[in-house]
XYZ file of C-alpha atoms in Angstrom:
388
model
C -103.633 -87.477 232.216
C -106.103 -84.637 231.776
C -104.795 -81.196 230.841
C -105.727 -77.832 232.321
C -104.581 -75.160 229.874
C -104.092 -71.488 230.806
C -103.720 -68.920 228.027
C -101.839 -65.732 228.850
C -99.258 -64.789 231.484
C -100.746 -61.575 232.780
C -102.062 -61.127 236.316
C -105.051 -63.387 235.663
C -103.159 -66.211 233.957
C -100.200 -66.318 236.332
C -102.377 -66.183 239.436
C -104.471 -69.029 238.018
C -101.327 -71.090 237.429
C -100.062 -70.349 240.938
C -103.359 -71.422 242.477
C -103.497 -74.581 240.363
C -99.990 -75.547 241.437
C -100.928 -74.964 245.076
C -103.960 -77.269 244.710
C -101.856 -79.992 243.027
C -104.638 -81.380 240.820
C -104.360 -84.784 239.166
C -103.846 -83.103 235.803
C -101.159 -81.508 233.676
C -100.995 -77.721 234.035
C -99.985 -75.986 230.805
C -99.338 -72.253 230.381
C -99.189 -70.740 226.888
C -97.922 -67.197 226.363
C -96.671 -65.277 223.353
C -93.652 -63.820 225.155
C -91.194 -65.393 227.565
C -91.658 -62.598 230.083
C -94.362 -61.074 232.285
C -94.587 -57.327 232.903
C -96.538 -55.200 235.400
C -99.061 -53.341 233.259
C -99.856 -50.920 236.099
C -96.296 -49.537 235.849
C -95.857 -49.224 232.081
C -96.062 -45.438 232.321
C -92.880 -45.433 234.417
C -90.974 -47.133 231.606
C -92.567 -44.921 228.938
C -91.257 -41.702 230.504
C -87.804 -43.136 231.163
C -88.020 -43.226 234.950
C -87.939 -47.017 235.366
C -85.900 -49.691 233.632
C -87.958 -52.467 231.990
C -86.170 -55.085 234.105
C -87.729 -53.570 237.238
C -91.284 -54.342 236.119
C -90.759 -57.635 234.285
C -89.366 -61.135 234.790
C -88.551 -64.205 232.732
C -91.307 -66.814 232.973
C -88.844 -69.708 232.744
C -87.146 -68.477 235.905
C -90.325 -68.009 237.948
C -92.844 -70.623 236.813
C -93.036 -73.804 238.882
C -91.002 -76.521 237.074
C -94.038 -78.814 237.201
C -95.907 -76.492 234.797
C -95.581 -77.085 231.049
C -94.627 -73.681 229.599
C -95.173 -73.099 225.875
C -93.939 -69.841 224.317
C -96.055 -69.369 221.223
C -98.806 -67.159 219.812
C -102.435 -68.271 219.997
C -104.106 -68.020 216.595
C -107.538 -69.494 217.285
C -109.479 -71.628 219.731
C -111.538 -74.561 218.444
C -113.969 -75.183 221.272
C -115.728 -78.127 219.648
C -112.621 -80.314 219.604
C -111.106 -78.583 222.669
C -107.949 -77.428 220.947
C -105.897 -74.245 220.697
C -104.165 -73.462 217.412
C -100.697 -71.972 217.887
C -98.600 -70.083 215.364
C -95.615 -72.464 215.523
C -96.835 -75.578 217.299
C -100.178 -76.114 215.582
C -103.048 -77.694 217.518
C -102.676 -78.475 221.219
C -105.610 -80.140 222.962
C -107.014 -79.422 226.410
C -109.577 -80.869 228.796
C -110.201 -77.618 230.705
C -109.362 -74.107 229.512
C -108.783 -70.853 231.382
C -108.585 -68.118 228.767
C -106.673 -65.107 230.123
C -105.276 -63.787 226.837
C -105.463 -60.155 227.871
C -106.101 -57.067 225.818
C -104.928 -55.094 222.822
C -105.036 -51.430 221.835
C -108.327 -49.936 220.670
C -106.635 -47.908 217.902
C -108.261 -49.694 214.903
C -111.460 -47.722 215.494
C -109.875 -44.405 214.450
C -108.651 -43.931 210.869
C -104.900 -43.410 210.706
C -104.284 -44.228 214.362
C -102.447 -47.490 213.762
C -98.817 -46.623 213.105
C -99.176 -42.949 214.013
C -99.807 -43.170 217.752
C -98.076 -44.667 220.757
C -100.321 -47.094 222.686
C -99.426 -48.111 226.241
C -100.655 -51.705 226.415
C -97.476 -53.811 226.374
C -93.889 -53.502 227.551
C -92.796 -53.123 223.922
C -95.281 -50.238 223.614
C -93.745 -48.508 226.633
C -90.238 -48.944 225.231
C -91.313 -47.535 221.866
C -92.866 -44.522 223.592
C -89.682 -43.963 225.565
C -87.482 -44.158 222.465
C -89.827 -41.877 220.535
C -89.842 -39.161 223.202
C -86.054 -39.258 223.416
C -85.779 -39.031 219.620
C -88.063 -36.016 219.191
C -86.288 -34.184 222.006
C -82.991 -34.914 220.286
C -84.451 -33.683 216.970
C -85.565 -30.401 218.529
C -82.014 -29.184 219.005
C -81.635 -29.044 215.213
C -85.209 -28.514 214.032
C -86.388 -26.017 216.666
C -89.830 -27.350 215.735
C -92.194 -26.506 218.630
C -94.251 -29.622 217.865
C -91.265 -31.741 218.949
C -91.896 -30.416 222.462
C -95.635 -31.067 222.387
C -97.305 -34.289 223.600
C -100.937 -35.111 222.816
C -102.564 -37.736 225.042
C -105.776 -39.205 223.628
C -107.841 -40.530 226.523
C -108.422 -39.639 230.158
C -108.606 -42.967 231.978
C -106.206 -44.632 234.405
C -103.290 -45.156 232.035
C -103.627 -41.664 230.537
C -103.564 -39.977 233.948
C -100.687 -42.119 235.220
C -98.647 -41.389 232.091
C -99.287 -37.624 232.159
C -98.451 -37.354 235.858
C -95.232 -39.338 235.405
C -94.244 -37.283 232.355
C -94.873 -33.936 234.050
C -92.652 -35.012 236.937
C -89.961 -36.175 234.528
C -89.916 -33.077 232.277
C -87.162 -31.210 234.190
C -84.851 -34.227 233.976
C -85.650 -34.798 230.293
C -85.104 -31.121 229.474
C -81.723 -31.168 231.172
C -80.656 -34.458 229.572
C -81.572 -33.404 226.024
C -80.809 -29.697 226.447
C -84.292 -28.446 225.571
C -86.334 -25.683 227.268
C -88.561 -27.270 229.900
C -90.917 -24.284 229.903
C -91.725 -24.852 226.236
C -92.750 -28.488 226.674
C -96.530 -28.983 226.531
C -98.833 -31.870 227.443
C -102.407 -31.806 226.135
C -105.153 -34.276 227.096
C -108.061 -34.918 224.706
C -111.226 -36.367 226.243
C -114.406 -37.188 224.343
C -116.642 -36.382 227.312
C -117.411 -32.707 228.042
C -116.034 -33.245 231.541
C -112.569 -34.853 231.456
C -111.905 -37.635 233.969
C -115.653 -38.228 234.402
C -115.082 -41.952 235.042
C -113.501 -41.201 238.407
C -115.212 -40.218 241.634
C -115.935 -36.445 241.521
C -113.602 -35.715 244.438
C -110.780 -37.713 242.843
C -111.425 -35.885 239.575
C -111.103 -32.562 241.368
C -107.799 -33.603 242.955
C -106.408 -34.999 239.690
C -107.342 -31.844 237.784
C -105.703 -29.712 240.469
C -102.529 -31.775 240.394
C -102.137 -32.164 236.630
C -103.511 -28.722 235.807
C -101.138 -27.185 238.309
C -98.282 -29.065 236.665
C -99.203 -27.650 233.286
C -101.376 -30.302 231.616
C -103.977 -28.705 229.338
C -107.326 -30.544 229.217
C -109.624 -30.484 226.193
C -113.158 -31.765 226.856
C -115.699 -32.684 224.162
C -112.750 -33.574 221.946
C -113.456 -36.873 220.268
C -110.563 -37.849 218.021
C -111.851 -38.649 214.530
C -108.643 -39.175 212.586
C -104.887 -39.306 213.023
C -102.141 -38.370 210.596
C -98.402 -38.222 211.303
C -97.991 -35.461 213.871
C -101.642 -34.399 213.646
C -104.759 -35.130 215.711
C -108.119 -34.361 214.100
C -111.007 -33.313 216.342
C -113.819 -33.132 213.809
C -112.708 -30.413 211.386
C -110.128 -28.998 213.775
C -106.482 -30.054 213.864
C -103.899 -30.210 216.627
C -100.223 -30.709 215.902
C -97.881 -32.708 218.124
C -94.993 -34.963 217.189
C -95.742 -37.296 220.106
C -99.274 -38.740 220.177
C -100.022 -41.175 223.006
C -103.096 -43.384 222.702
C -104.676 -44.239 226.055
C -108.389 -44.594 225.316
C -108.734 -48.073 226.813
C -108.312 -51.608 225.563
C -110.092 -54.290 223.611
C -109.834 -57.974 224.287
C -107.438 -60.183 222.362
C -107.741 -60.378 218.578
C -108.180 -64.136 219.032
C -111.701 -63.553 220.365
C -113.635 -62.664 217.185
C -112.090 -65.492 215.150
C -112.906 -68.076 217.824
C -116.696 -67.776 217.820
C -117.218 -66.092 221.169
C -120.170 -63.889 222.072
C -118.253 -60.661 222.587
C -118.255 -56.889 222.676
C -115.095 -55.009 221.744
C -113.317 -58.383 221.722
C -114.169 -58.920 225.396
C -115.960 -62.210 225.954
C -119.354 -62.018 227.628
C -119.323 -64.587 230.414
C -121.870 -66.225 232.680
C -121.925 -65.454 236.393
C -119.498 -68.327 237.041
C -117.081 -66.948 234.369
C -117.941 -69.729 231.938
C -118.581 -68.844 228.309
C -121.978 -67.710 227.089
C -122.972 -70.351 224.578
C -122.555 -69.131 221.012
C -122.188 -72.120 218.742
C -122.726 -75.009 221.120
C -121.928 -75.581 224.782
C -118.398 -75.054 226.121
C -118.827 -76.090 229.761
C -115.126 -76.648 230.445
C -113.947 -73.155 229.573
C -113.635 -70.023 231.693
C -112.601 -66.547 230.531
C -110.918 -64.095 232.902
C -108.881 -60.895 232.978
C -108.884 -58.161 230.350
C -110.398 -60.480 227.745
C -113.584 -61.037 229.769
C -116.671 -58.859 230.190
C -118.205 -59.151 233.673
C -121.169 -56.957 234.519
C -121.681 -55.284 237.866
C -124.990 -56.822 239.052
C -126.055 -53.512 240.625
C -125.422 -51.214 237.652
C -125.341 -53.592 234.686
C -122.118 -51.958 233.512
C -119.078 -54.058 232.674
C -116.340 -53.747 235.270
C -113.266 -51.933 233.925
C -110.225 -54.139 233.434
C -107.911 -54.109 236.445
C -105.384 -56.298 238.230
C -107.608 -56.677 241.307
C -110.482 -57.932 239.140
C -108.192 -60.328 237.233
C -106.766 -61.892 240.383
C -110.174 -62.459 241.952
C -111.470 -63.937 238.700
C -108.514 -66.334 238.613
C -109.400 -67.613 242.085
C -112.976 -68.291 240.979
C -111.997 -69.896 237.658
C -109.522 -72.251 239.340
C -112.106 -73.270 241.936
C -114.601 -74.003 239.170
C -112.154 -76.021 237.069
C -111.118 -78.126 240.042
C -114.744 -78.649 241.047
C -115.638 -79.856 237.545
C -112.547 -82.038 237.530
C -113.968 -83.886 240.521
C -117.560 -84.013 239.297
C -118.805 -80.992 241.237
C -120.636 -77.801 240.324
C -119.364 -74.333 239.543
C -119.538 -71.273 241.762
C -120.751 -67.750 241.056
C -118.126 -65.022 240.776
C -118.531 -62.125 243.194
C -116.168 -59.188 242.786
C -115.124 -57.378 245.963
C -113.389 -54.173 244.861
C -111.156 -52.430 247.336
C -111.348 -49.113 245.521
C -109.379 -46.939 243.129
C -105.711 -46.136 243.670
C -104.023 -43.901 241.115
C -100.398 -42.668 241.030
C -99.691 -39.012 240.314
C -95.972 -39.220 239.778
C -93.408 -40.969 242.008
C -94.314 -39.130 245.220
C -98.077 -38.628 245.174
C -101.403 -40.158 244.252
C -105.125 -40.266 244.918
C -107.223 -43.094 246.299
C -110.804 -44.006 247.041
C -110.961 -47.021 249.323
C -114.077 -49.049 250.067
C -114.605 -50.845 253.389
C -116.687 -53.945 254.114
C -119.761 -51.783 254.790
C -119.583 -50.086 251.399
C -118.355 -46.754 252.756
C -115.545 -44.826 251.064
C -112.418 -43.117 252.333
C -110.642 -40.699 250.027
C -106.939 -39.967 250.290
C -104.411 -37.903 248.371
C -100.760 -37.012 248.496
C -97.634 -38.849 249.618
C -99.537 -41.308 251.841
C -101.095 -42.837 248.712
C -97.658 -43.759 247.372
C -97.250 -46.132 250.322
C -100.543 -47.766 249.362
C -99.352 -48.067 245.775
C -96.105 -49.720 246.885
C -98.072 -52.215 248.979
C -100.477 -52.817 246.093
C -97.635 -53.503 243.645
C -96.072 -55.899 246.154
C -99.403 -57.687 246.560
C -99.805 -58.044 242.793
C -96.288 -59.449 242.444
C -96.800 -61.951 245.268
C -100.091 -63.041 243.704
C -98.356 -64.265 240.557
C -94.972 -65.658 241.618
């Protein structure tokens, strides 16, 4: 029996598995993932600030995956495309007939000297738990040290995860101050953005609303502040230094570290794909492989820019990749991927948010406030139903 292998149990990988099961192909469906659980990456900031328990945003794969799927818990080391095999840390080589690579992303910290080990990324559930434990520890330390840097948080980056984390933290500060008996008024959150205008990636109106909300809550923004080096408790901006005993790294993600050792054509470990999500030929043709999710680089045909990684993109890519695999399985052709974004929805704490929604005619509606939280709840429900 032929084998369709899916790598990674994020939104892209799990939705691909769900769609494959629904289509009931005449092939074995195998899912390989490093961990035995899935977690909602869009809600990691809730765990990091201590507002949400990890169990609320994660589930055990063995309990949710269809019993007809072969689940392998192991770490992917390398992909050998020529012999159609994936090398695993414990299980060695496992062969496939068709591959959907959805390995996901990793932190971009290696680019900055000293960042690894001295910052708190927010890419995985373990990252969020480490951030949570760290914040609780420095607040505990403050009672003895009275070190003002224990009450200072530096956030490097101003994208989605940075904004979501800062908004959640600002909302949680009163509760944290009470729990650890520290002065809430002395707690500081600073955001360092390399662009002169922080939050420039967002729509200008959303940027205005976010700045009003976070600035009003006390977040201090620093534009034109490219981080050049990190030391324990210190952020270097060129020749200037900023001291904080909590440094959160939220500058974006790279693709999986498996990418550069597997011969892909890539940029920042994100695989450059053809318009049907198949692999751009690097060292021979790999016609039975599709790359989706955070590990893929798909360009917007209108702007030429790579779409930012997101759950909505991953889920739509999974639909296309599954259709293409099943078509090839039956001797057919592949189909072009067309992304239909529904807009940007961003939480600003547990009771508010901002959104820019796009309709079928390409027109936008902008929303802010409590009404956006209802959209976020519906969005999270949609994402969960797409994968289980």
